[in-house]
C-alpha atoms as a printed R data frame, in Angstrom:
    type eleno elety resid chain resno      x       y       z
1   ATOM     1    CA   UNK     A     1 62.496 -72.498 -36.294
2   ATOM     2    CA   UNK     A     2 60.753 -69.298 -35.651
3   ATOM     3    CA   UNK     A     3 59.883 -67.823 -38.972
4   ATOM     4    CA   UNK     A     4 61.158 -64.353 -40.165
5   ATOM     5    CA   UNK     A     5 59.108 -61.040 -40.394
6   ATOM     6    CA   UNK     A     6 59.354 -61.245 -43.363
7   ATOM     7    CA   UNK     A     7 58.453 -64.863 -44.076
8   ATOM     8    CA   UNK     A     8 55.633 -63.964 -41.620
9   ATOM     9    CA   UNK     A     9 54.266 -60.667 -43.832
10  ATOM    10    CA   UNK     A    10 54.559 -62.618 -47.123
11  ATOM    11    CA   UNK     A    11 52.181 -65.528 -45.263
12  ATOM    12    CA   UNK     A    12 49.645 -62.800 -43.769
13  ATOM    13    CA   UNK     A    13 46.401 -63.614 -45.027
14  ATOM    14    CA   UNK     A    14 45.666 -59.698 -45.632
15  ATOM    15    CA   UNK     A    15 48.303 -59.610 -48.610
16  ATOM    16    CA   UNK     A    16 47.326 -62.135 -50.114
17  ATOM    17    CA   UNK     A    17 43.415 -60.421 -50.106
18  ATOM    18    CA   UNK     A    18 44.875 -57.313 -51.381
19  ATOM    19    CA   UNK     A    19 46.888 -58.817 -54.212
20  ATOM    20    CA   UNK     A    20 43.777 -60.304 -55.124
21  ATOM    21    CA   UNK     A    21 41.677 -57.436 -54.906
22  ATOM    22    CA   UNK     A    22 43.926 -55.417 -56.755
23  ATOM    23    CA   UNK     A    23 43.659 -57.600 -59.441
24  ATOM    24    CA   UNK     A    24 40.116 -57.694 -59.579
25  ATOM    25    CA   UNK     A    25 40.132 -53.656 -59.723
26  ATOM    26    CA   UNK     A    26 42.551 -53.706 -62.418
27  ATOM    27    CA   UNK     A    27 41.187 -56.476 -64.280
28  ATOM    28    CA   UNK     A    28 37.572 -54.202 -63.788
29  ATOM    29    CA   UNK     A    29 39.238 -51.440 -65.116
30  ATOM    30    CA   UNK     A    30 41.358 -52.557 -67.690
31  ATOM    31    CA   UNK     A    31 37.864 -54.184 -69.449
32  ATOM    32    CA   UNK     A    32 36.929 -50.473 -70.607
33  ATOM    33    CA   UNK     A    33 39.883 -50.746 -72.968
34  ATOM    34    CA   UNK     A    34 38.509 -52.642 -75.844
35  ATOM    35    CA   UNK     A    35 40.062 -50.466 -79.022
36  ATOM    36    CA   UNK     A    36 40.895 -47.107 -80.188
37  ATOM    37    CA   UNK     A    37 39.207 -44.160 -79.065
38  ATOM    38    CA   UNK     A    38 39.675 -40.328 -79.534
39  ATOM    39    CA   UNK     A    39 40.893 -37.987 -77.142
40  ATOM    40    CA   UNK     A    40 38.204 -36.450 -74.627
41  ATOM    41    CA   UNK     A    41 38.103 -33.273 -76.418
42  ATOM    42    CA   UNK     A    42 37.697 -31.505 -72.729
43  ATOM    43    CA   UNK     A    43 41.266 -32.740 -72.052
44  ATOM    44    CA   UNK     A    44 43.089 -32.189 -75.642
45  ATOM    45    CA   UNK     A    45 44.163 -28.630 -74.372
46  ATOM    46    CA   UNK     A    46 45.543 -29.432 -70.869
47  ATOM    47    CA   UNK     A    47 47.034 -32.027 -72.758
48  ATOM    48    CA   UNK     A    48 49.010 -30.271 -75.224
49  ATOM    49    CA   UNK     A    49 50.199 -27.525 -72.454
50  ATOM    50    CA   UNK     A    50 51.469 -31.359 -70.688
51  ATOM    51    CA   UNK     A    51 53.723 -32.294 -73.555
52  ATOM    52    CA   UNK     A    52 54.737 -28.244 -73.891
53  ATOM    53    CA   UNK     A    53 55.699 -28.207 -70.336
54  ATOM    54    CA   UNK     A    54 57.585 -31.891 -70.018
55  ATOM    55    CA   UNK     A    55 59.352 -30.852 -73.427
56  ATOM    56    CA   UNK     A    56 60.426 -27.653 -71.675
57  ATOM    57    CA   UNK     A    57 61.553 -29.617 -68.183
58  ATOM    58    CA   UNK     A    58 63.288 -32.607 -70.249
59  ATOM    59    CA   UNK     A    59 65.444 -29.905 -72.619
60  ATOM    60    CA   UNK     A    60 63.552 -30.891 -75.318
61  ATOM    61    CA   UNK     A    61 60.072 -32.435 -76.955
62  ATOM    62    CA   UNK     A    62 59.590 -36.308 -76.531
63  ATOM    63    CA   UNK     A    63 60.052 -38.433 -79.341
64  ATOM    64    CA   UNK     A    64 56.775 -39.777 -79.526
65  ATOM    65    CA   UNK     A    65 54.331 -37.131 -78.036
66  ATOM    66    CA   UNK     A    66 52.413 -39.741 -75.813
67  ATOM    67    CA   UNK     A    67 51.980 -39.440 -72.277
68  ATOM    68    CA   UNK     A    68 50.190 -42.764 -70.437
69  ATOM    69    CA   UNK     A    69 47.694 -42.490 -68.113
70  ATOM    70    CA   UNK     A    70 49.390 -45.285 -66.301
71  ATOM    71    CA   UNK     A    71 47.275 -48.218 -67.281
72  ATOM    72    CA   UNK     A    72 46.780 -49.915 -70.734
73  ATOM    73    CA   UNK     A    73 45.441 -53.645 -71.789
74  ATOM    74    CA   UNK     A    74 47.729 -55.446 -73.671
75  ATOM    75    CA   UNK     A    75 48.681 -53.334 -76.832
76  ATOM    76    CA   UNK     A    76 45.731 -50.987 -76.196
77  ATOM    77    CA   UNK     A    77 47.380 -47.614 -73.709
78  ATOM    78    CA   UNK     A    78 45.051 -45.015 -72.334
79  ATOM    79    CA   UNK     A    79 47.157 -41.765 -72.685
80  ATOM    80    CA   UNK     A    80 46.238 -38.827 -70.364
81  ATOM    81    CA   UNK     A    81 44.164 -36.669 -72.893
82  ATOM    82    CA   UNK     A    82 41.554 -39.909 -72.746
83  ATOM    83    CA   UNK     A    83 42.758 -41.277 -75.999
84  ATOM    84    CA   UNK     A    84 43.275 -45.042 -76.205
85  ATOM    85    CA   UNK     A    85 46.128 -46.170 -78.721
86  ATOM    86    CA   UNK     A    86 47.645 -49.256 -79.981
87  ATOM    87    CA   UNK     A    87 51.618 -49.320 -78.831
88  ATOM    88    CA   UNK     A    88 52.974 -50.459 -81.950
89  ATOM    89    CA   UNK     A    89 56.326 -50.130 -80.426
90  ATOM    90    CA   UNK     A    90 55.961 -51.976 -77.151
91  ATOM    91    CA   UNK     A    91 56.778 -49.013 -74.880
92  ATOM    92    CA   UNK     A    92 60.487 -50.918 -72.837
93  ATOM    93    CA   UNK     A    93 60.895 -53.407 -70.899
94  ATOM    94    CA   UNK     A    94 57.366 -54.832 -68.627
95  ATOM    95    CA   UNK     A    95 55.157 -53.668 -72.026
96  ATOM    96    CA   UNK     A    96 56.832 -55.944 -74.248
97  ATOM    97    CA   UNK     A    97 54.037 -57.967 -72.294
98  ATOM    98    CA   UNK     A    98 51.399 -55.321 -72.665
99  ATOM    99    CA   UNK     A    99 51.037 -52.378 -70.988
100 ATOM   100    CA   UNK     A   100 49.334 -53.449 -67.180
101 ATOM   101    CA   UNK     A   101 49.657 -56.933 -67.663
102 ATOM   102    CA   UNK     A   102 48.367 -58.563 -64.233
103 ATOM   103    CA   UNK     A   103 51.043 -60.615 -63.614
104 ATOM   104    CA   UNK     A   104 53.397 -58.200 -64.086
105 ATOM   105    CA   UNK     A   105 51.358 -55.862 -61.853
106 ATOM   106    CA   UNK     A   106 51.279 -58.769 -59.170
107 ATOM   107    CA   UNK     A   107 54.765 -59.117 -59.333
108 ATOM   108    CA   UNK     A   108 55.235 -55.184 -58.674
109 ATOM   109    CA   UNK     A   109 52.756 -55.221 -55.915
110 ATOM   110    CA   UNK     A   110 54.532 -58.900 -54.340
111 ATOM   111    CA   UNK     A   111 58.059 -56.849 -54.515
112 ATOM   112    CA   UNK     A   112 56.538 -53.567 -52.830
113 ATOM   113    CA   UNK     A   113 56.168 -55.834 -49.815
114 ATOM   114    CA   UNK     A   114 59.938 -57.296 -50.069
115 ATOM   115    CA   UNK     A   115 62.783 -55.623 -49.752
116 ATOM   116    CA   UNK     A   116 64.139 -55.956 -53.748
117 ATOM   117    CA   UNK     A   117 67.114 -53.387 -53.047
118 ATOM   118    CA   UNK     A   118 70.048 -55.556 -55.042
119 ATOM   119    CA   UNK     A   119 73.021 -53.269 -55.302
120 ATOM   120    CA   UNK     A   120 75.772 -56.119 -56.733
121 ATOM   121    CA   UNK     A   121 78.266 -56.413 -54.557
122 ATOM   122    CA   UNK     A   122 76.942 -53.927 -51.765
123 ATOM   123    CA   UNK     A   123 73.233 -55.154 -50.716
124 ATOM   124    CA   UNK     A   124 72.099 -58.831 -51.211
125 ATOM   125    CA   UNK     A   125 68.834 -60.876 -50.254
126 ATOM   126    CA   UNK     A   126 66.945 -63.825 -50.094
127 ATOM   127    CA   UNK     A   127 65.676 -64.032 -53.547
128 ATOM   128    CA   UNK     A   128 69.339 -62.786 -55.204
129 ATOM   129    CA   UNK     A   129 70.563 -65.892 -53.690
130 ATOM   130    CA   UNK     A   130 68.288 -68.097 -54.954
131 ATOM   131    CA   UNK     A   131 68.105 -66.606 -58.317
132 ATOM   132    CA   UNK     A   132 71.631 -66.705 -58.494
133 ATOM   133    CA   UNK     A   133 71.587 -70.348 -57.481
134 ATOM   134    CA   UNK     A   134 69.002 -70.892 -59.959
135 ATOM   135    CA   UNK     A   135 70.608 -69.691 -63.288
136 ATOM   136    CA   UNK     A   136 73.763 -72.049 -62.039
137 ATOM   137    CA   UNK     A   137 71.701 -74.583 -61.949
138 ATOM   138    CA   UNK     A   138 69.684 -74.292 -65.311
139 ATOM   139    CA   UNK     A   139 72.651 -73.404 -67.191
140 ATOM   140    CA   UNK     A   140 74.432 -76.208 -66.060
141 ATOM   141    CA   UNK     A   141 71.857 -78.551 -67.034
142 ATOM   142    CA   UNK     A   142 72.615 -77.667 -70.503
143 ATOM   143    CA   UNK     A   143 75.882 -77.746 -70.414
144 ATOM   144    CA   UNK     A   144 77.356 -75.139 -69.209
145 ATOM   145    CA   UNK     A   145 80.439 -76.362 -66.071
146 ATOM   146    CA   UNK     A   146 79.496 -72.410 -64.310
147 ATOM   147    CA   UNK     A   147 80.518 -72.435 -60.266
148 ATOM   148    CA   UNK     A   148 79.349 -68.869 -59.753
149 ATOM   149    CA   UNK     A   149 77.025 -66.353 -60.584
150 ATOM   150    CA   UNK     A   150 77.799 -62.451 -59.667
151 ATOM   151    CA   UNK     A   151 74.764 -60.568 -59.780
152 ATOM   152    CA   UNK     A   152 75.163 -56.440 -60.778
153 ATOM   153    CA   UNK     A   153 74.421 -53.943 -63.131
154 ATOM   154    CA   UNK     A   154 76.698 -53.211 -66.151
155 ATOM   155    CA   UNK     A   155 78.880 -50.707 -67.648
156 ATOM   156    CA   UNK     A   156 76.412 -51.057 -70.279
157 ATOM   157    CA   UNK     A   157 73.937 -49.217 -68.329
158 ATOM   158    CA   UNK     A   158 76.157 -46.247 -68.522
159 ATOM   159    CA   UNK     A   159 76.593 -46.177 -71.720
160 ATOM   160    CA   UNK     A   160 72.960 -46.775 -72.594
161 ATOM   161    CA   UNK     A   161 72.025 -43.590 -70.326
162 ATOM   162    CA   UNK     A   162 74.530 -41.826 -72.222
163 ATOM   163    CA   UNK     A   163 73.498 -42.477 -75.684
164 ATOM   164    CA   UNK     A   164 70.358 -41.591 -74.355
165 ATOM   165    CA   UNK     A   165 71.281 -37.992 -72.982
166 ATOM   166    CA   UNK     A   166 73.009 -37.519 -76.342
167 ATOM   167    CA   UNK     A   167 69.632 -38.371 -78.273
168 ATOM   168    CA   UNK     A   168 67.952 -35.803 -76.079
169 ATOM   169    CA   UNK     A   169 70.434 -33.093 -77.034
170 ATOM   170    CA   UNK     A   170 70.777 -34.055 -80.665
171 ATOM   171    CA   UNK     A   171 66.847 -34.731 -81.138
172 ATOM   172    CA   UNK     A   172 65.717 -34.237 -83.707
């Protein structure tokens, strides 16, 4: 059988070097973030005109006046006036594992090279299908008698996005 491009990408000895030397560089770079550490006082001004100018875009201030950097270590997250903070709330979602977490990151970088578009009902792929078949499987092995698995968003979503536009407007 003649293997897929895709199958054939994933395999290319190339990604697999520049997974790894991603990796490396954030691994590199993620070492200078040891602790706490003040802002660089020649970025505290840019920084507050930042948070003036998002508050003014969003409608309104942020809840927490942080704005990342874009990389962290674990609990430590550089934020863009140089600063390095503990997240004592654990940001959403991907931080709950700390902020830049390499296999997280590796995971990101694996799906850039896959086509991850999942739309429910509209778009499937290969691994839908076998995560589908997977939480069939696990489920039933404890117990549960489950023949299918439909994989798609929720009405939840809306109404999370919702409560979140009415925060915005209400805050504080």
């Amino acid at each position: 059988m003649t293997p897929l491009v895709a199958e054939q990408l994933l395999a290319d000895p190339r990604i697999a070097e520049a997974r790894k030397l991603i990796g490396d560089a954030l691994a590199e770079h993620q070492s200078k973030l040891t602790g706490p550490k003040l802002p660089d006082p020649d970025r505290e001004q840019s920084y507050e005109e930042m948070l003036a100018q998002f508050g003014d875009v969003r409608g309104g201030n942020l809840f927490y006046p942080y704005l990342s950097s874009g990389i962290g270590n674990g609990a430590l997250v550089e934020l863009a006036d140089g600063s390095v903070k503990y997240d004592m709330i654990t940001g959403i979602g991907v931080h709950y594992f700390g902020h830049s977490e390499p296999a997280i990151v590796d995971a990101a970088v694996a799906a850039g090279f896959s086509d991850t578009i999942m739309q429910g009902n509209l778009q499937q792929n290969l691994p839908s299908a076998t995560l589908a078949h997977s939480l069939v499987t696990h489920a039933n092995k404890h117990g549960a008698q489950l023949e299918h698995c439909f994989l798609t968003t929720s009405g939840a979503m809306a109404n999370e996005n919702a409560f979140k536009i009415m925060m915005q407007k209400r805050h504080p």
